[in-house]
Coordinates of C-alpha atoms in Angstrom, one line a residue:
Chain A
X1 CA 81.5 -37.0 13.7
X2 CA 79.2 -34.1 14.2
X3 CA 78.7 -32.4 17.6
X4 CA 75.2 -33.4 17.7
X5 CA 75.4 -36.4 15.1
X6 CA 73.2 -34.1 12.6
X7 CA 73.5 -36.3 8.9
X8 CA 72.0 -33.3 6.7
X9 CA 71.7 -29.4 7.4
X10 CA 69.8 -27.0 4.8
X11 CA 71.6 -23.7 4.4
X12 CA 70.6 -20.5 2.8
X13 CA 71.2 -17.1 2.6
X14 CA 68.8 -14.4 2.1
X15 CA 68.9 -10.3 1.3
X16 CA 65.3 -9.5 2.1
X17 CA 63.4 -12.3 0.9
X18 CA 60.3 -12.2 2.7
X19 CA 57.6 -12.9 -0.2
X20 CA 59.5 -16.0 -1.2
X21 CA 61.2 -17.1 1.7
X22 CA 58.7 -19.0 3.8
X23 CA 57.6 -21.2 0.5
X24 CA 61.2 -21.9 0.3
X25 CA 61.6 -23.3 3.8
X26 CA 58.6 -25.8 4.2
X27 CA 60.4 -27.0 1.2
X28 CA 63.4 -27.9 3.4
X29 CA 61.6 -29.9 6.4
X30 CA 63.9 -33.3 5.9
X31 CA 66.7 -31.9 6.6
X32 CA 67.8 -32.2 10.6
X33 CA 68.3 -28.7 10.7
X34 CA 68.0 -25.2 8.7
X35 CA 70.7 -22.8 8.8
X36 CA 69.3 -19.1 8.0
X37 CA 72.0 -16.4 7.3
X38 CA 70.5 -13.2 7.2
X39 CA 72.7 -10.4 5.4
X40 CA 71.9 -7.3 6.0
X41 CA 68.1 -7.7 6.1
X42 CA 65.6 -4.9 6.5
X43 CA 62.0 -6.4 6.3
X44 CA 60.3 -9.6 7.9
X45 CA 62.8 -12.2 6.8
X46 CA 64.3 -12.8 9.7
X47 CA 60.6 -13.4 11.7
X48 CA 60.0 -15.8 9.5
X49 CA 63.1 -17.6 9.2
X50 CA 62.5 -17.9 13.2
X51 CA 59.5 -19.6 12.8
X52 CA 61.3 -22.6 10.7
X53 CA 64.8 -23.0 12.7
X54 CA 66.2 -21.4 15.4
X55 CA 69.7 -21.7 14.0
X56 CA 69.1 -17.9 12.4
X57 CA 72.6 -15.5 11.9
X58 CA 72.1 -11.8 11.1
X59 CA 75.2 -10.2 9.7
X60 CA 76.8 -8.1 6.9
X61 CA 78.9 -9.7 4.6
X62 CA 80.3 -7.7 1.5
X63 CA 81.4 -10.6 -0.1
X64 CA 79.1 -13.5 -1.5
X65 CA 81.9 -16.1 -1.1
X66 CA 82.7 -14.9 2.6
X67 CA 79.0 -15.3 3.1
X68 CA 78.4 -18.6 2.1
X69 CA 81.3 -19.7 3.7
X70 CA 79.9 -18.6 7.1
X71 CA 76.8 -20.4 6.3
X72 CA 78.7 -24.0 6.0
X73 CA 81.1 -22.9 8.7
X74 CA 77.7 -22.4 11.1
X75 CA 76.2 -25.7 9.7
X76 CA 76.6 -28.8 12.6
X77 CA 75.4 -31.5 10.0
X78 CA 77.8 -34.4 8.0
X79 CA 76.0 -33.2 5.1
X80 CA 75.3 -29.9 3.6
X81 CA 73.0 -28.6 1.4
X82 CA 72.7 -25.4 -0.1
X83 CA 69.9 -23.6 -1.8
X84 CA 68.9 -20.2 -2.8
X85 CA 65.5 -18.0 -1.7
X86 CA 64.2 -18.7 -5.4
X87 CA 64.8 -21.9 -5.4
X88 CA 62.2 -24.6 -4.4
X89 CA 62.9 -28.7 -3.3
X90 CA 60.4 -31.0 -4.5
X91 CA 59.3 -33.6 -2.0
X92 CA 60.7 -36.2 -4.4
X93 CA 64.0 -34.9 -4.7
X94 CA 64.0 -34.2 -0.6
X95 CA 63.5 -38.1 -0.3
X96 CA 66.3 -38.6 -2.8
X97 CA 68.5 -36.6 -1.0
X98 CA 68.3 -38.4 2.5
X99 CA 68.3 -41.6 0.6
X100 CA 71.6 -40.6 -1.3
X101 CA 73.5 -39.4 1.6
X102 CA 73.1 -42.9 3.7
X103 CA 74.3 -44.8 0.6
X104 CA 76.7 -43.1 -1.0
X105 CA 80.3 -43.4 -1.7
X106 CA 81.1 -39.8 -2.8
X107 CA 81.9 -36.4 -1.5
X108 CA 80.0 -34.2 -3.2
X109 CA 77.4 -34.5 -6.2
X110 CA 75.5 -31.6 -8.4
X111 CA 72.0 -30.9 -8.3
X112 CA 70.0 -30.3 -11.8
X113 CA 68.2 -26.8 -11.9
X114 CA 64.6 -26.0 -13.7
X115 CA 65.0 -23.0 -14.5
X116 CA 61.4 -20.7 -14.8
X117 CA 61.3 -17.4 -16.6
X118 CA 57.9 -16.4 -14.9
X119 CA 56.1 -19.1 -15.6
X120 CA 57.9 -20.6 -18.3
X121 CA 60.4 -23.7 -17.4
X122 CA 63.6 -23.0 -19.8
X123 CA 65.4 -25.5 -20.1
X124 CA 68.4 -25.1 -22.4
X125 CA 71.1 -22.6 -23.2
X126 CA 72.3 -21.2 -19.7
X127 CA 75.8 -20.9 -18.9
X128 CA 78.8 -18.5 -19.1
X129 CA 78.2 -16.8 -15.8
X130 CA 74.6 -15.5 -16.7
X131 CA 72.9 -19.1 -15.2
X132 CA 73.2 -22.5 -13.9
X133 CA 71.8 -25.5 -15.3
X134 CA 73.5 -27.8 -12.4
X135 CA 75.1 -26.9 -9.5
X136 CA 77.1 -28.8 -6.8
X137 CA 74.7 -28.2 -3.8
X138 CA 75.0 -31.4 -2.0
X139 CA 78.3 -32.0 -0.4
X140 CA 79.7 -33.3 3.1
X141 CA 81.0 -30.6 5.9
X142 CA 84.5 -29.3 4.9
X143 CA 85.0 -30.4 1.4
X144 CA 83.7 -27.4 -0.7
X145 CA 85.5 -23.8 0.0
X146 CA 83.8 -20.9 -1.5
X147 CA 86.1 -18.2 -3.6
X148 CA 86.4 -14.2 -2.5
X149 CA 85.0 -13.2 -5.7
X150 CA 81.6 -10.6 -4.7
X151 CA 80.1 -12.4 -8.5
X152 CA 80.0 -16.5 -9.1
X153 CA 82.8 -17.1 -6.6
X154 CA 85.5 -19.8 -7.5
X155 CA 85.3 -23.1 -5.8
X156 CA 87.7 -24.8 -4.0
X157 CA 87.6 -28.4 -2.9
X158 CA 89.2 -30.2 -0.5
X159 CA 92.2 -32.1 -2.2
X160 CA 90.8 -36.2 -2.5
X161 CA 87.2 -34.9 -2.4
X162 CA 85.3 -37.4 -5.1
X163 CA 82.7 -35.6 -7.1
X164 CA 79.3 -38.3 -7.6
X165 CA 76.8 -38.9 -10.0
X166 CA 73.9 -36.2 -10.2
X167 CA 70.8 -36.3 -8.8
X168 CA 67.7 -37.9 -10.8
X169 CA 65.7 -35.0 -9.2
X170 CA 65.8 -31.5 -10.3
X171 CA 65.6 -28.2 -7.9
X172 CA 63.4 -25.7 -9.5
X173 CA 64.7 -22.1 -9.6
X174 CA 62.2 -19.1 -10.7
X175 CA 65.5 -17.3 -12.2
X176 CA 63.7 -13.8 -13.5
X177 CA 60.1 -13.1 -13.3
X178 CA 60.3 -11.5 -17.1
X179 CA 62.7 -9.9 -19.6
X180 CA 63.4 -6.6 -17.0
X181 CA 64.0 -8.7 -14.3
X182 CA 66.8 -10.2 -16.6
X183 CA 68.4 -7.0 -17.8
X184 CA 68.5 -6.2 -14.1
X185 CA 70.0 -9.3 -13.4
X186 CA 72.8 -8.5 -16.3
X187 CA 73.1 -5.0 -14.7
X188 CA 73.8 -5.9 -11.2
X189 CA 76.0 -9.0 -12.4
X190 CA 77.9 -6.8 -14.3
X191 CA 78.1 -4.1 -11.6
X192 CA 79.6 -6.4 -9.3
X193 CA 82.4 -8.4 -11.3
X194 CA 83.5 -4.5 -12.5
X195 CA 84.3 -4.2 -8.7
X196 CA 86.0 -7.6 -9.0
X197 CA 88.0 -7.0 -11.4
X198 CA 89.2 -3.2 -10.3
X199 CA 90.5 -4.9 -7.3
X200 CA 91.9 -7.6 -9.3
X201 CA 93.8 -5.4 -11.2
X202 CA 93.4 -6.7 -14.6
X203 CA 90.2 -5.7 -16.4
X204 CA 90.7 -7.4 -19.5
X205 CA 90.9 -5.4 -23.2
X206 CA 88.5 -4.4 -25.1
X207 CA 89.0 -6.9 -28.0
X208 CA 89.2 -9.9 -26.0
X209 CA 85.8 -9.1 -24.8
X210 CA 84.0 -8.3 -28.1
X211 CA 85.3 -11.7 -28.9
X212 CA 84.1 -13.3 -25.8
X213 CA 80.9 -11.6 -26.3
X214 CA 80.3 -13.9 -29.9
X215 CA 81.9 -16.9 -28.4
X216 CA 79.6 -17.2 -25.1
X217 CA 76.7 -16.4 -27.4
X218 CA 78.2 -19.4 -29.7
X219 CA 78.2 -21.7 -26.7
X220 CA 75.1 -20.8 -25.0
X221 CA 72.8 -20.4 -27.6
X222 CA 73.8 -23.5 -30.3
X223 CA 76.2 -26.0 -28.0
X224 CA 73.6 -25.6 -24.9
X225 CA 70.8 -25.9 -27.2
X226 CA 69.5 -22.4 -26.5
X227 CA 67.7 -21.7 -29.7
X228 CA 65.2 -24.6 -28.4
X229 CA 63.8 -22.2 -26.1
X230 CA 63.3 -19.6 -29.3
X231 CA 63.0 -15.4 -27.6
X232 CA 64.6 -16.6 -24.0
X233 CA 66.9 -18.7 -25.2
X234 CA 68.0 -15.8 -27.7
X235 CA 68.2 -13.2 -24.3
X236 CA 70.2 -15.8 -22.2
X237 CA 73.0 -16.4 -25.0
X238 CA 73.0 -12.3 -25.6
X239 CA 73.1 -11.5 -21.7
X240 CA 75.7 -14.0 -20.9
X241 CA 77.9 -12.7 -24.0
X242 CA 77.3 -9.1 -22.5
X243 CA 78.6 -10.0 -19.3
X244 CA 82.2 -10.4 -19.7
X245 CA 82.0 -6.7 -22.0
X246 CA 79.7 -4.4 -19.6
X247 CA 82.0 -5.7 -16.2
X248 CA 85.0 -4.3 -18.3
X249 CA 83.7 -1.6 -19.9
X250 CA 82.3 -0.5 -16.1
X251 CA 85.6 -1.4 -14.6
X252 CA 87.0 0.6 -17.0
X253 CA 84.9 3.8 -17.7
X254 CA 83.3 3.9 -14.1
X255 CA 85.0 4.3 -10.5
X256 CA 84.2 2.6 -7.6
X257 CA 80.9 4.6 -5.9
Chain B
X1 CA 49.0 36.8 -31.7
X2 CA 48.6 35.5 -28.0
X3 CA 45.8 36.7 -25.5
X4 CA 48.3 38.0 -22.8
X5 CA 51.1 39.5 -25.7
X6 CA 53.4 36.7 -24.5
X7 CA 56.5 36.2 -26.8
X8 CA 57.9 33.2 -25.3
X9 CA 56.7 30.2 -23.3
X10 CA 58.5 27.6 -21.5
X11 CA 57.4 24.3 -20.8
X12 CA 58.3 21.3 -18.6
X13 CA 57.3 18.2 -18.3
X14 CA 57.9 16.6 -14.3
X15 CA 56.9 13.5 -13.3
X16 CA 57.9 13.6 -9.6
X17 CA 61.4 15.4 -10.0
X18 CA 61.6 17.5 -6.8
X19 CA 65.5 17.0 -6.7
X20 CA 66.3 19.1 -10.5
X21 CA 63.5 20.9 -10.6
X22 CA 64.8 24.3 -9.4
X23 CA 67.4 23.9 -11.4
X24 CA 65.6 23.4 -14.2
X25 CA 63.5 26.4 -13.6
X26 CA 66.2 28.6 -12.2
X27 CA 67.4 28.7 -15.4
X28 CA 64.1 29.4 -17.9
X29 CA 63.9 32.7 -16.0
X30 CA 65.1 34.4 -20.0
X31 CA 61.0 33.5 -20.7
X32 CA 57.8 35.7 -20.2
X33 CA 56.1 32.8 -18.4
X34 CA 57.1 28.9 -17.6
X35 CA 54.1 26.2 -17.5
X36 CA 55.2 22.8 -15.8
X37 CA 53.0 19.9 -16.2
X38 CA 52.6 18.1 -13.4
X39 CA 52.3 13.9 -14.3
X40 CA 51.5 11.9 -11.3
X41 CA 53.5 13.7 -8.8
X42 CA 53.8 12.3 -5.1
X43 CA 56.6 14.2 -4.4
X44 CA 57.4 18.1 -3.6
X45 CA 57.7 19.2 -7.5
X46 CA 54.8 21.2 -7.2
X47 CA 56.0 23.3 -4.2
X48 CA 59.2 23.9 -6.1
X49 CA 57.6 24.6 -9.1
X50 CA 55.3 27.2 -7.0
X51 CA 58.4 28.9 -6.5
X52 CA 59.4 29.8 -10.1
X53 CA 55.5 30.2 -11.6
X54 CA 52.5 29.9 -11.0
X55 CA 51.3 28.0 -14.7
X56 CA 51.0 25.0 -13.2
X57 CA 48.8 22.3 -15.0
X58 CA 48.1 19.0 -12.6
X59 CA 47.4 16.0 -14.0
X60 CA 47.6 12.2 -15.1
X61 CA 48.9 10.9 -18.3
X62 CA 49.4 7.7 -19.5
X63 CA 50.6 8.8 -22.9
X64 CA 53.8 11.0 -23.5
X65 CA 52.3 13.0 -26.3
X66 CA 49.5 13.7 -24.8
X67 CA 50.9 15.0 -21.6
X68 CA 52.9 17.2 -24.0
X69 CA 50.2 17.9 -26.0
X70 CA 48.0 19.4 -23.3
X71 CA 51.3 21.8 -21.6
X72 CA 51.5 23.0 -25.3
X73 CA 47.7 23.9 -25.4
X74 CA 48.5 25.8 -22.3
X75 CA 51.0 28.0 -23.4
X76 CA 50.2 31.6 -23.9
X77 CA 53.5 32.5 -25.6
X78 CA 53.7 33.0 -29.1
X79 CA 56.3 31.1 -29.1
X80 CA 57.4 27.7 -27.4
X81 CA 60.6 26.3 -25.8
X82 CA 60.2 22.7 -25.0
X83 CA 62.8 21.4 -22.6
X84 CA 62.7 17.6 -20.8
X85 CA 63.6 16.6 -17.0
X86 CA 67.4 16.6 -17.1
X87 CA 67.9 19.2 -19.4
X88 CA 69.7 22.5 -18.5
X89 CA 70.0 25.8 -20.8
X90 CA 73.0 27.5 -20.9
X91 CA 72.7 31.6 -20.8
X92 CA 74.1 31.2 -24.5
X93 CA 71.1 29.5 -25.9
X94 CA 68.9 31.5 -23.6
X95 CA 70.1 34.8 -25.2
X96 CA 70.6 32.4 -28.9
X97 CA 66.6 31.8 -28.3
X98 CA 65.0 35.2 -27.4
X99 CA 67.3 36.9 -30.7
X100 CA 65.9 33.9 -32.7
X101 CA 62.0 34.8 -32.0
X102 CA 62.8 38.4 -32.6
X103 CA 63.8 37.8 -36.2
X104 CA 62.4 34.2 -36.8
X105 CA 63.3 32.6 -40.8
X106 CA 60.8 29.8 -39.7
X107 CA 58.3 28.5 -37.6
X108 CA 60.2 25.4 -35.6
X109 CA 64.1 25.2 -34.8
X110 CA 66.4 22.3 -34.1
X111 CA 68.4 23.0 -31.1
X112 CA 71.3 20.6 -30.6
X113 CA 72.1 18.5 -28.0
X114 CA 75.0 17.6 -25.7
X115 CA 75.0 14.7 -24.2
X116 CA 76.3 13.8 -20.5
X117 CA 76.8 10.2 -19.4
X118 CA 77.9 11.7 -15.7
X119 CA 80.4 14.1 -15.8
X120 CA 81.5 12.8 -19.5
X121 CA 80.1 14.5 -22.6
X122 CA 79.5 12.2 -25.3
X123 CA 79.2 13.5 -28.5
X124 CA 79.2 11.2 -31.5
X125 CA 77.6 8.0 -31.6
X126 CA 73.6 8.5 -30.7
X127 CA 70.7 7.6 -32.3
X128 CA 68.2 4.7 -33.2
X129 CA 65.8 6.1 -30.7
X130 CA 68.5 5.8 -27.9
X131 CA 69.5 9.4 -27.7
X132 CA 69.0 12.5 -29.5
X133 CA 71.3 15.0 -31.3
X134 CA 69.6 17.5 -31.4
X135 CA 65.4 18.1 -31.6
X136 CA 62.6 20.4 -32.5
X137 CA 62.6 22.5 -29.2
X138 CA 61.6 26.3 -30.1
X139 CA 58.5 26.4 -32.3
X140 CA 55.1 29.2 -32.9
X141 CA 52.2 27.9 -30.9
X142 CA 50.6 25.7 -33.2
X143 CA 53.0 24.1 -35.5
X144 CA 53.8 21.2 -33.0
X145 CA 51.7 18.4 -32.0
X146 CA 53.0 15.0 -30.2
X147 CA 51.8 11.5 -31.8
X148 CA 50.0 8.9 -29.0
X149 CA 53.2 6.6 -29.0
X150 CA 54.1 5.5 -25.1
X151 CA 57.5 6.2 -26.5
X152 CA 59.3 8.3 -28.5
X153 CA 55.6 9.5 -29.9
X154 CA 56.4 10.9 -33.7
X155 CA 55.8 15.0 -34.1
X156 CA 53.0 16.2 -36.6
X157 CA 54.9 19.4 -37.8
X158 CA 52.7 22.0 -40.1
X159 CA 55.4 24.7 -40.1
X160 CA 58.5 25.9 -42.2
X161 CA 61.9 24.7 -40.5
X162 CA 64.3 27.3 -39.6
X163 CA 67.6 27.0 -39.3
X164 CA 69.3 24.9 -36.6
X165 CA 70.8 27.0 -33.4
X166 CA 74.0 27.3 -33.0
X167 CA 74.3 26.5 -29.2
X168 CA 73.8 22.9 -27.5
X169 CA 71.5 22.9 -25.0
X170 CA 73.1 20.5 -21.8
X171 CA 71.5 16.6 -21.4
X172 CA 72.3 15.2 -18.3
X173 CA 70.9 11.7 -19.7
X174 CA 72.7 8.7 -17.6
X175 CA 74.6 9.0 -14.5
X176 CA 76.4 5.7 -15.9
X177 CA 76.3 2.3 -17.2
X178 CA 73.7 0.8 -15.2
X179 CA 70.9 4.2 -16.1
X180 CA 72.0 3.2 -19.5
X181 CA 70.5 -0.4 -19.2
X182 CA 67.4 0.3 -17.2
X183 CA 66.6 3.3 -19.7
X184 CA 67.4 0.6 -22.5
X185 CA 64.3 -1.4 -20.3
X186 CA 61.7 1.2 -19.5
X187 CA 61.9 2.0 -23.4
X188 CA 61.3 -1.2 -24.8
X189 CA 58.8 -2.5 -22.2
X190 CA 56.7 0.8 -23.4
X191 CA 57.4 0.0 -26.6
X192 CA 56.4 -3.5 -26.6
X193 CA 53.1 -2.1 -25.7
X194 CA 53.3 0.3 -28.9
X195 CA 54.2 -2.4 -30.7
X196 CA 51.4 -4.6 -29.3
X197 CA 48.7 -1.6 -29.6
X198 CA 49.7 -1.8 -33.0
X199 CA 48.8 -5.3 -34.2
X200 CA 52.1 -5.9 -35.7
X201 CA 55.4 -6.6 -34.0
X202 CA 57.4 -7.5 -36.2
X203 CA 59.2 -10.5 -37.2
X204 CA 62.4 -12.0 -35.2
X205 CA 65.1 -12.7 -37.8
X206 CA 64.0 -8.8 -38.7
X207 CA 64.9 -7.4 -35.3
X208 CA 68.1 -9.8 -35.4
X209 CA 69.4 -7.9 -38.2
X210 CA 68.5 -4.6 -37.3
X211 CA 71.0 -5.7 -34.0
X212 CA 73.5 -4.7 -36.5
X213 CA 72.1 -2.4 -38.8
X214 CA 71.7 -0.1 -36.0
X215 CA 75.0 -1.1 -34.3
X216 CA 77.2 0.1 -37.0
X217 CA 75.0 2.9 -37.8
X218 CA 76.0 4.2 -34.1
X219 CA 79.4 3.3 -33.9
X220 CA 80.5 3.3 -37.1
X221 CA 78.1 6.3 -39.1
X222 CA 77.6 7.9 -36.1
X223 CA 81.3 7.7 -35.0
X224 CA 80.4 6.8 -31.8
X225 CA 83.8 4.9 -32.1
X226 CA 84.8 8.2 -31.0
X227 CA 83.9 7.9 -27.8
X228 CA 85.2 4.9 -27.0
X229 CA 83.2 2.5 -24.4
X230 CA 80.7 5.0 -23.9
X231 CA 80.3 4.9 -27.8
X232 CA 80.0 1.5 -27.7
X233 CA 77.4 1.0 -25.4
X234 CA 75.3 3.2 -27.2
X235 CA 75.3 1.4 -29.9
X236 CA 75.0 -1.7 -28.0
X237 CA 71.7 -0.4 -26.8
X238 CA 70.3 1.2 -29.6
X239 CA 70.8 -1.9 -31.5
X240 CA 69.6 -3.9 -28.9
X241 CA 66.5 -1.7 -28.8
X242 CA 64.0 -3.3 -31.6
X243 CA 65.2 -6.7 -30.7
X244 CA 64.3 -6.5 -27.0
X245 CA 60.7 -4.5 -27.5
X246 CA 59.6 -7.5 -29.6
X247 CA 60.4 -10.1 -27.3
X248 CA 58.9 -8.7 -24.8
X249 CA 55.7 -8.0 -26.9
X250 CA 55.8 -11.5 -28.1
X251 CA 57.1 -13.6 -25.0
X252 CA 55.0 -10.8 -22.2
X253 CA 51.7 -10.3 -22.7
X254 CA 50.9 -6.9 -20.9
X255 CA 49.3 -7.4 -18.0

């Protein structure tokens, strides 16, 4: 078992986060410890990490994959969970959690995300790359592998590993503050899956792209129900068909900086 | 004609651009006088600009048209060359310009435009108020005066039009992709205001269409099929233009 028979260990990783990231971490207080990877911080994140956990990494990873990979590497718990700076845990789906991981019979199971455009919760439509509606953020030490990718790394699991149900209770996630803060998102996606792909070696074509770019809009906007959510769900469907075209098109047009 | 005999004016527009600014000015040295219009600057722009001239008007603007408006006004020149931040004139134009004034068949000239996405100049493909061809640069004091739009304010012309120069004047308008998308957002966050100012935004399955009204004008009209991916993404964003200002009019209330 674990080296200090830990059941459950929060981990997160944080780029300068140091408006959000104390409201994030007195979410985390049932988990037996909090794991606090610091990459490449600048500002106060890292004092106030310290005054939640001492378990606190600084480092520079260039990779997100390789990142969150240290994060469960450094984590001494049977039981990981994983959460992002704009994220926050509800007390309810805390108590869910420690209840879950005493009973269950599963290796893994995926978390529900409310996702907030400022302060609106949007519900439907995300997907294809450009935002999660679930994710699989629960999970016991050594059966989820993150992928090299520097954008929405590949996972790998551990061969056997048994996916469960989902949780009743839903993280909330405040995604964008407004409509810039989601055409910067799209930007900086983008940006980083061009580099993915150069290295890669295969950018895609041009055509396969443009269709891609009416198919994701298909699937996000009317399969996922986007067009509930009327002007957002409209922007995620047209962002997440953008992202496949703008990573090639900067693969292609632009060189590596 | 104007109080100092000045034939020709230039006039710049800097909002904190201490890093092109000499280059700018280096090359408007062809005029009798330069006037930069200092917006809001925190930076060293005016102790470059102090280099080149000393017509220096210091100020704050919230309205485009109006800081133009008020460097116009301050012209002595009979004659006014406009040029923006990231724009560089050539000695062709410069020589093109000064042979214009001296035998003028109008009172306002179009001066064309070449357009640089970094190194790459992209020629076909602009428009729908994402990128200009060519515009109204060299007029007599007087004829020109800037609308009150935050963006892209419309031009009250009382003159006769001349005939178009000949040579381009240089647009350094996106380093790359990314520039691209976060002019794309700067433009329609100031134009959701317009729009909002306005009363009347517009209606969504309206703005849904015009996605590819102005699409195929771009990249089909405009040949910016030409240009391949660069082409594209202009029309991408020019289409994506009205669509995105009145979302964010409808779904942002400005703050």
């Amino acid at each position: 078992m674990s080296k200090v028979g830990l059941q459950l260990s929060a981990v997160i990783s944080v780029r300068n986060e140091e408006a959000q990231l104390a409201e994030c971490l007195e979410g985390l207080s049932f988990a037996d410890e909090i794991v606090v990877l610091l990459d490449k911080c600048t500002d106060g994140s890292g004092d106030i990490a310290r005054t939640f956990t001492d378990r606190v990494i600084d480092g520079a990873w260039e990779v997100e994959g390789d990142r969150r990979n240290a994060g469960i590497e450094a984590c001494r718990g049977q039981w990981i969970f994983e959460i992002d700076a704009d994220e926050r845990v509800s007390e309810a789906l805390g108590l869910e959690i420690r209840a879950l991981i005493s009973s269950t019979l599963f290796d893994w199971h995926e978390i529900l995300v409310d996702n907030h455009i400022g302060d609106k919760l949007v519900r439907w439509g995300w997907g294809a790359s450009y935002g999660k509606a679930a994710y699989p953020g629960l999970f016991k030490k050594g059966v989820k592998v993150w992928g090299r990718n520097r954008v929405h790394p590949p996972l790998t699991w551990a061969d056997g590993a048994k996916k469960g149900p989902q949780l009743e209770n839903r993280i909330s996630h405040l995604v964008d503050r407004n409509i810039s803060d989601m055409i910067r998102r799209l930007d900086s996606y983008s940006t980083a899956r061009a580099k993915d792909l150069r290295q890669s070696g295969d950018i895609g074509t041009m055509g396969s792209n443009v269709r891609r770019l009416f198919s994701r809009f298909i699937k996000c906007y009317f399969f996922r129900k986007g067009y509930r959510e009327g002007g957002y769900g409209f922007l995620i469907a047209l962002f997440a068909g953008l992202y496949p075209m703008l990573s090639h098109l900067k693969a292609t047009l632009e060189d590596e900086d | 004609m104007s109080k100092d005999g000045l034939q020709l004016s230039a006039l710049v527009v800097a909002h904190n651009e201490e890093a092109q600014l000499a280059a700018r000015l280096e090359c408007l040295s062809f005029a009798d006088e330069t006037v930069v219009v200092l917006d809001k600057c925190t930076d060293d722009s005016k102790t470059v600009a102090m280099d080149y001239t000393d017509r220096l008007i210091e100020g704050s603007w919230e309205r485009d048209g109006e800081r133009r408006n008020a460097g116009i006004e301050a012209c002595l020149g009979a004659w006014i060359f406009e040029i923006d931040a990231d724009e560089r004139v050539p000695d062709a134009l410069a020589g093109e310009i000064r042979a214009v004034i001296e035998s003028p068949d109008g009172d306002i000239f179009n001066i064309p435009v070449d357009n640089y996405v970094g190194d790459r100049l992209v020629r076909h493909g602009w428009g729908g108020l994402f990128g200009k061809n060519g515009y109204p640069g060299l007029f007599r004091k007087g004829v020109k005066v800037w609308g009150r739009e935050r963006v892209h304010p419309h031009l009250h012309v009382s003159g006769r039009q001349g005939a178009d120069l000949k040579t381009p004047i240089s647009h350094y308008i996106d380093r790359d992709i990314s520039d691209m998308l976060m002019r794309l957002d700067r433009y329609t966050t100031l134009r959701a205001l317009d729009l909002a100012d306005s009363g009347d935004i517009g209606s969504f399955p309206n703005m849904v269409r015009k996605i590819f009204s102005r699409f195929w004008k771009c990249y089909v009209s405009r040949r910016g099929y030409r240009e391949g991916g660069h082409g594209f993404v202009i029309a991408l964003c020019a289409a994506l233009y009205p669509v995105l200002s009145h979302l964010k009019a409808a779904l942002e209330p400005a703050p």
